[in-house]
Tab-separated table of C-alpha atoms in Angstrom:
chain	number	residue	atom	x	y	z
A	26	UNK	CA	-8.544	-11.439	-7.492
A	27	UNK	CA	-8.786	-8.350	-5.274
A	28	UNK	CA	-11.893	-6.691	-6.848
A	29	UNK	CA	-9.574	-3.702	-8.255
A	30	UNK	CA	-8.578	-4.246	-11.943
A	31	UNK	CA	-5.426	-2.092	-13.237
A	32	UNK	CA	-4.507	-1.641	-17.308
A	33	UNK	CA	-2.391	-1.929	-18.581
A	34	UNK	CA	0.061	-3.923	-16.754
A	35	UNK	CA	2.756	-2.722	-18.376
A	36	UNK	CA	3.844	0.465	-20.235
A	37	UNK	CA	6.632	1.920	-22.090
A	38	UNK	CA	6.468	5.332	-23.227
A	39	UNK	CA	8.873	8.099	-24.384
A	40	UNK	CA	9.025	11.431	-22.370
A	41	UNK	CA	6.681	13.324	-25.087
A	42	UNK	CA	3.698	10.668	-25.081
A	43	UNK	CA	0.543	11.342	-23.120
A	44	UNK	CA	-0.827	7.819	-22.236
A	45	UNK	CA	-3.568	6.676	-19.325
A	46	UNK	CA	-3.680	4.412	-16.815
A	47	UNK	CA	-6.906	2.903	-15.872
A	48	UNK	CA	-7.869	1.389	-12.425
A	49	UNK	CA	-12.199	0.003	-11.861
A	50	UNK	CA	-12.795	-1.700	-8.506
A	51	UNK	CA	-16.367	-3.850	-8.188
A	52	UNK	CA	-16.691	-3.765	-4.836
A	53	UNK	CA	-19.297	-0.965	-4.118
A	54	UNK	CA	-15.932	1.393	-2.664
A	55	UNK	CA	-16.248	5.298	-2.421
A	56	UNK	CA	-12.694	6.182	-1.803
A	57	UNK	CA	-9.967	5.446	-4.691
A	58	UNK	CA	-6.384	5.985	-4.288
A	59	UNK	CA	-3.345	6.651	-6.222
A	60	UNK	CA	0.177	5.196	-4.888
A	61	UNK	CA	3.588	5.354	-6.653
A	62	UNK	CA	6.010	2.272	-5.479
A	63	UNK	CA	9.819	3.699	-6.908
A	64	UNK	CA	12.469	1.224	-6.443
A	65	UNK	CA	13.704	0.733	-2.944
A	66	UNK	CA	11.279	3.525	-1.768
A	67	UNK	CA	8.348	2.712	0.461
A	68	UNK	CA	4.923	2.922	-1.075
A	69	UNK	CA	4.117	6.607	-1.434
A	70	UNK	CA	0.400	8.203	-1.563
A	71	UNK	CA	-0.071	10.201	-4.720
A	72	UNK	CA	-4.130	11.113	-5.209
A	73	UNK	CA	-7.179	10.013	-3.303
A	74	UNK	CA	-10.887	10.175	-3.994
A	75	UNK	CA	-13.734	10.123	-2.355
A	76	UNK	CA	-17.132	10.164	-3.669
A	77	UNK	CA	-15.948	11.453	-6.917
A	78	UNK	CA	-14.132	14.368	-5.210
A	79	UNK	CA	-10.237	14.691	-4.952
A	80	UNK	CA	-9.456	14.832	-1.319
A	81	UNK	CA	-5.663	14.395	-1.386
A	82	UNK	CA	-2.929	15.733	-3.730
A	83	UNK	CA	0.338	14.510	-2.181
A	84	UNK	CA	2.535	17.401	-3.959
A	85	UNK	CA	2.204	15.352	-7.263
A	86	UNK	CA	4.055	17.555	-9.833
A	87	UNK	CA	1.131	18.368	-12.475
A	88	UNK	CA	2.614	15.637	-15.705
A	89	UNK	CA	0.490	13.294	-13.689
A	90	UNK	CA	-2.907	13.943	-13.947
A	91	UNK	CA	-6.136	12.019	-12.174
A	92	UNK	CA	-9.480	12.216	-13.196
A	93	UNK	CA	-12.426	10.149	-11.334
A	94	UNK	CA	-16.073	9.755	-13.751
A	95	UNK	CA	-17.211	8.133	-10.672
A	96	UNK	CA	-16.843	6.069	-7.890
A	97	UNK	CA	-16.030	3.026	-9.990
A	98	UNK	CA	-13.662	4.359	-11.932
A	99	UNK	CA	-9.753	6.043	-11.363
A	100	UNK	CA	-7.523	7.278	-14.249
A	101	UNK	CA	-4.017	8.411	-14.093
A	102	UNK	CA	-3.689	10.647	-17.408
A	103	UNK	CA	0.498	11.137	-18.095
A	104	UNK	CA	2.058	13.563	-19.831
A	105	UNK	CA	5.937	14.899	-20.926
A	106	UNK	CA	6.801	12.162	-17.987
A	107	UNK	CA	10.475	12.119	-16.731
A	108	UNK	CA	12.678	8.608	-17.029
A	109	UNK	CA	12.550	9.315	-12.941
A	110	UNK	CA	8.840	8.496	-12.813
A	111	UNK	CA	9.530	4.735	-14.119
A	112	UNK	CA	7.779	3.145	-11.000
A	113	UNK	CA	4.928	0.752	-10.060
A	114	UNK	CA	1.729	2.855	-9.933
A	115	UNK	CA	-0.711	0.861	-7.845
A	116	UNK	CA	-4.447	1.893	-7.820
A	117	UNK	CA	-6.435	0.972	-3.802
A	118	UNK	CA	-10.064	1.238	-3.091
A	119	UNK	CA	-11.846	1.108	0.280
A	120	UNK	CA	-15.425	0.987	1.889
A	121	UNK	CA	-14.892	4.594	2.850
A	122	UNK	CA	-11.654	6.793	4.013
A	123	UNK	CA	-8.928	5.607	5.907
A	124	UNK	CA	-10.800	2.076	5.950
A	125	UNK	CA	-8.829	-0.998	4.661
A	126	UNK	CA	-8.023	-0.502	1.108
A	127	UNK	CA	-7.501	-2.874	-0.998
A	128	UNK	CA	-5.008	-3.433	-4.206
A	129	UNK	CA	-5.048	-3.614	-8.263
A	130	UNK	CA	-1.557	-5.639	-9.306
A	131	UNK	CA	-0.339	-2.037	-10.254
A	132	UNK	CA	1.208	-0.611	-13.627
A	133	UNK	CA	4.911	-1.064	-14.099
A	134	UNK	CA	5.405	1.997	-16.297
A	135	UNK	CA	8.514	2.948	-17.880
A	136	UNK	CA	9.863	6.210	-19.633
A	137	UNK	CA	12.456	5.963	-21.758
B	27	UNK	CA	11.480	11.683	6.796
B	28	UNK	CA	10.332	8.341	6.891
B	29	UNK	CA	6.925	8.264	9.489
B	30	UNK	CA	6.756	4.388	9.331
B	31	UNK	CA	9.699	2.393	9.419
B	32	UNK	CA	10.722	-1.206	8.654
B	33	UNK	CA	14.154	-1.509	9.569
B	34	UNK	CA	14.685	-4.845	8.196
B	35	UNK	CA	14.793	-5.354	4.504
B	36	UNK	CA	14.970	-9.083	4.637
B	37	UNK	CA	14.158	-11.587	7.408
B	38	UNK	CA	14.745	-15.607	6.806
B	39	UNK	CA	12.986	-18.206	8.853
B	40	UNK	CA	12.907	-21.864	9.430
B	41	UNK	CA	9.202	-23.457	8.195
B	42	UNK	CA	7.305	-24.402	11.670
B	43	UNK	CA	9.424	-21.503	13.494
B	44	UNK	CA	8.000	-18.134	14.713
B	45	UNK	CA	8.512	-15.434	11.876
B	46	UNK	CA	8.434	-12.028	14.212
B	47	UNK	CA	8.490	-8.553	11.608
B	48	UNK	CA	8.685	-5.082	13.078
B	49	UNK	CA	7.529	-1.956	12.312
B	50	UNK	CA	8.472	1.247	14.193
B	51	UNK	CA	6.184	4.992	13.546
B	52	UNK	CA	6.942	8.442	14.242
B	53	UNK	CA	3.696	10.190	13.867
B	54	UNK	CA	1.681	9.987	17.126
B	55	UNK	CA	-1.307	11.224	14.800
B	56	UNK	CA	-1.514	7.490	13.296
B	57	UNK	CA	-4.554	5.335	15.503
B	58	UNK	CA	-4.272	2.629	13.109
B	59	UNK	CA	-2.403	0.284	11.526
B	60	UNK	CA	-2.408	-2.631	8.797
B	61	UNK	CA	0.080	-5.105	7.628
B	62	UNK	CA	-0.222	-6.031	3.923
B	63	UNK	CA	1.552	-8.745	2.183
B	64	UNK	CA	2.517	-9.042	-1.512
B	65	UNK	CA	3.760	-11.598	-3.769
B	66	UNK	CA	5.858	-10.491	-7.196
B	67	UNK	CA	3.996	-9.217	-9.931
B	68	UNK	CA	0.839	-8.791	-7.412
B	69	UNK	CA	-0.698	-6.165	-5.668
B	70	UNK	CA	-0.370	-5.698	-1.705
B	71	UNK	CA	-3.055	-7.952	-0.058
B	72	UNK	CA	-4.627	-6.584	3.564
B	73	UNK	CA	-3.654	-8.681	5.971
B	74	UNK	CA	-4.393	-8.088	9.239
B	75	UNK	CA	-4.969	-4.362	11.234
B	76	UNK	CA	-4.887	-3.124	14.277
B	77	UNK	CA	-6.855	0.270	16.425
B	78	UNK	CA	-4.939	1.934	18.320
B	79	UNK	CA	-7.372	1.637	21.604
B	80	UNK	CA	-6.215	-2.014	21.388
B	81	UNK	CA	-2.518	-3.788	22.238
B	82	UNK	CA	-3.655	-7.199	20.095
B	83	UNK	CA	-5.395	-8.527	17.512
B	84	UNK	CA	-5.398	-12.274	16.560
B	85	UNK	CA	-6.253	-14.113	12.968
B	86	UNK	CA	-5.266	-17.588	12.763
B	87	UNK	CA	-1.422	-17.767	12.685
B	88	UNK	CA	-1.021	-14.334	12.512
B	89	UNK	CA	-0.829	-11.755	15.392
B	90	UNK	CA	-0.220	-7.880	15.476
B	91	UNK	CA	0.998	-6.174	18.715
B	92	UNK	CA	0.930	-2.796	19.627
B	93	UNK	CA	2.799	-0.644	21.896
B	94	UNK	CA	1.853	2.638	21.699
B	95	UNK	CA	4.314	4.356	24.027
B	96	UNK	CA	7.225	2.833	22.094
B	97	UNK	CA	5.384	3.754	18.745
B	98	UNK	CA	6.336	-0.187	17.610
B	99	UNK	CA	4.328	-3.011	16.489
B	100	UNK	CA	5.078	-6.222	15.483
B	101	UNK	CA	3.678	-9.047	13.183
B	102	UNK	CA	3.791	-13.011	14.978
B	103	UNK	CA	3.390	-15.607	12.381
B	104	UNK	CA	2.916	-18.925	13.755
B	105	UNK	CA	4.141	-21.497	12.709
B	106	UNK	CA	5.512	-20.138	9.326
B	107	UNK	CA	4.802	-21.969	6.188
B	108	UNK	CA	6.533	-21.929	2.634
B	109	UNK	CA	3.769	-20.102	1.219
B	110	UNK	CA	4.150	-17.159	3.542
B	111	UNK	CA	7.421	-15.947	1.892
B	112	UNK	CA	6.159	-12.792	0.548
B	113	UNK	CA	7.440	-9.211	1.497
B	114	UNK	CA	5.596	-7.582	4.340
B	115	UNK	CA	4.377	-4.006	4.383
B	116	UNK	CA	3.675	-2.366	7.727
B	117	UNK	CA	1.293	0.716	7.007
B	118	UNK	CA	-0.621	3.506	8.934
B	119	UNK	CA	-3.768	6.308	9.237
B	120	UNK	CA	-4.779	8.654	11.013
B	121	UNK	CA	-8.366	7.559	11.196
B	122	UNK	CA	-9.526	10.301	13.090
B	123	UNK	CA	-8.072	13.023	10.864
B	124	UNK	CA	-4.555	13.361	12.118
B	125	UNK	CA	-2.767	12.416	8.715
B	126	UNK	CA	-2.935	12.536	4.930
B	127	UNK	CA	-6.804	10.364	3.897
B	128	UNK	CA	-4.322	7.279	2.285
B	129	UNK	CA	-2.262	5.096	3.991
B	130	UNK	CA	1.708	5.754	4.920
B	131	UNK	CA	3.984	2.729	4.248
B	132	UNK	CA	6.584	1.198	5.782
B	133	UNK	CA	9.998	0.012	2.934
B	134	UNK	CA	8.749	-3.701	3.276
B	135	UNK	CA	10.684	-6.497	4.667
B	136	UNK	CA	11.324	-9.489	2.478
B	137	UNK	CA	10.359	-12.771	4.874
B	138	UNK	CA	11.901	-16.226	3.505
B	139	UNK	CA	10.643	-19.025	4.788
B	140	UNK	CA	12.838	-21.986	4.798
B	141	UNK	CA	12.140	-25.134	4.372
């Protein structure tokens, strides 16, 4: 148990569903991050947060959509989603930026 | 263009032996790096990390080396035990503002340890 609690695990949707994906950590963090694991493809930053505020949009195309209520709290809102964005989507938190984050178990989404 | 590489996909060791995984960067921006494990159906787990105003760092059986002017490191288990069969992410920042505010991952490399 990392602190950082992903849902749902796992996802099926069609490309015209709008769906969420939720990530909470309890460890006191300020910085939240988004991160997109594709099949045979290294781990690759999508979104961060800190203190609320989005400090990092990695040229995410704009059917994924993050919103942060606070510093608890990390949502990935999808929309019209491609069967190329079937991935692991793995939600990290840490103490402050660039410190160690640390993982949910991730989302394995799929898009039929 | 890859910035942290893993050229290894898979690396299988003997249980007791030295399990040795590198990781090779291309930014010159990154001053520091992590190694992460994770198991199937898990989350990455931090590991051990590394500054890059040090050449070691030591915790338990593991140990991370740095060599700066080759732009390499390397994780040392030892000895290697069943339960460290896991795949093995090398990452890296740019703590003092020289990259993107998340971390940059290496492809993993799948270590088996044998019995």
């Amino acid at each position: 148990e990392t602190g950082v609690t992903q849902t749902p695990r796992h996802l099926v949707m069609g490309m015209t569903n709008k769906k969420s994906l939720k990530c909470e950590q309890h460890l006191g963090h300020n910085a939240m991050y988004w991160y997109k694991q594709s099949a045979k493809k290294p781990l690759e930053l999508m979104f961060v947060y800190n203190f609320k505020e989005q400090t990092e949009n990695n040229s995410v195309p704009s059917r994924f959509s993050p919103e942060c209520p606070n510093s608890s709290h990390l949502f990935l809102h999808l929309h019209t989603l491609q069967p190329e964005d079937s991935a692991l989507y793995l939600c990290a938190s840490s103490q402050e930026l660039n410190a160690i984050q640390y993982f949910g178990a991730g989302t394995r989404l799929s898009v039929l | 263009d890859q910035q942290v590489k893993q050229n290894s996909p898979s690396l299988s060791v003997q249980e007791g032996r030295i399990s040795i995984l590198n990781c090779d960067y291309t930014n010159s921006m990154f001053d520091y790096f992590l190694w992460y494990k994770k198991y199937p159906a898990e989350g990455p787990t931090f590991l051990i990390s590394i500054s890059s105003i040090k050449d070691k760092n030591e915790d338990g059986r593991f140990t991370v080396f740095l060599n700066k002017s080759a732009k390499h490191l390397s994780l040392h288990i030892v000895p290697s035990q069943p339960g460290d069969s896991a795949v093995y992410f090398c990452a890296a920042s740019g703590r003092s503002g020289g990259g993107a505010d998340g971390l940059t991952f290496g492809k993993g490399t799948h270590l088996i340890i044998q019995p």
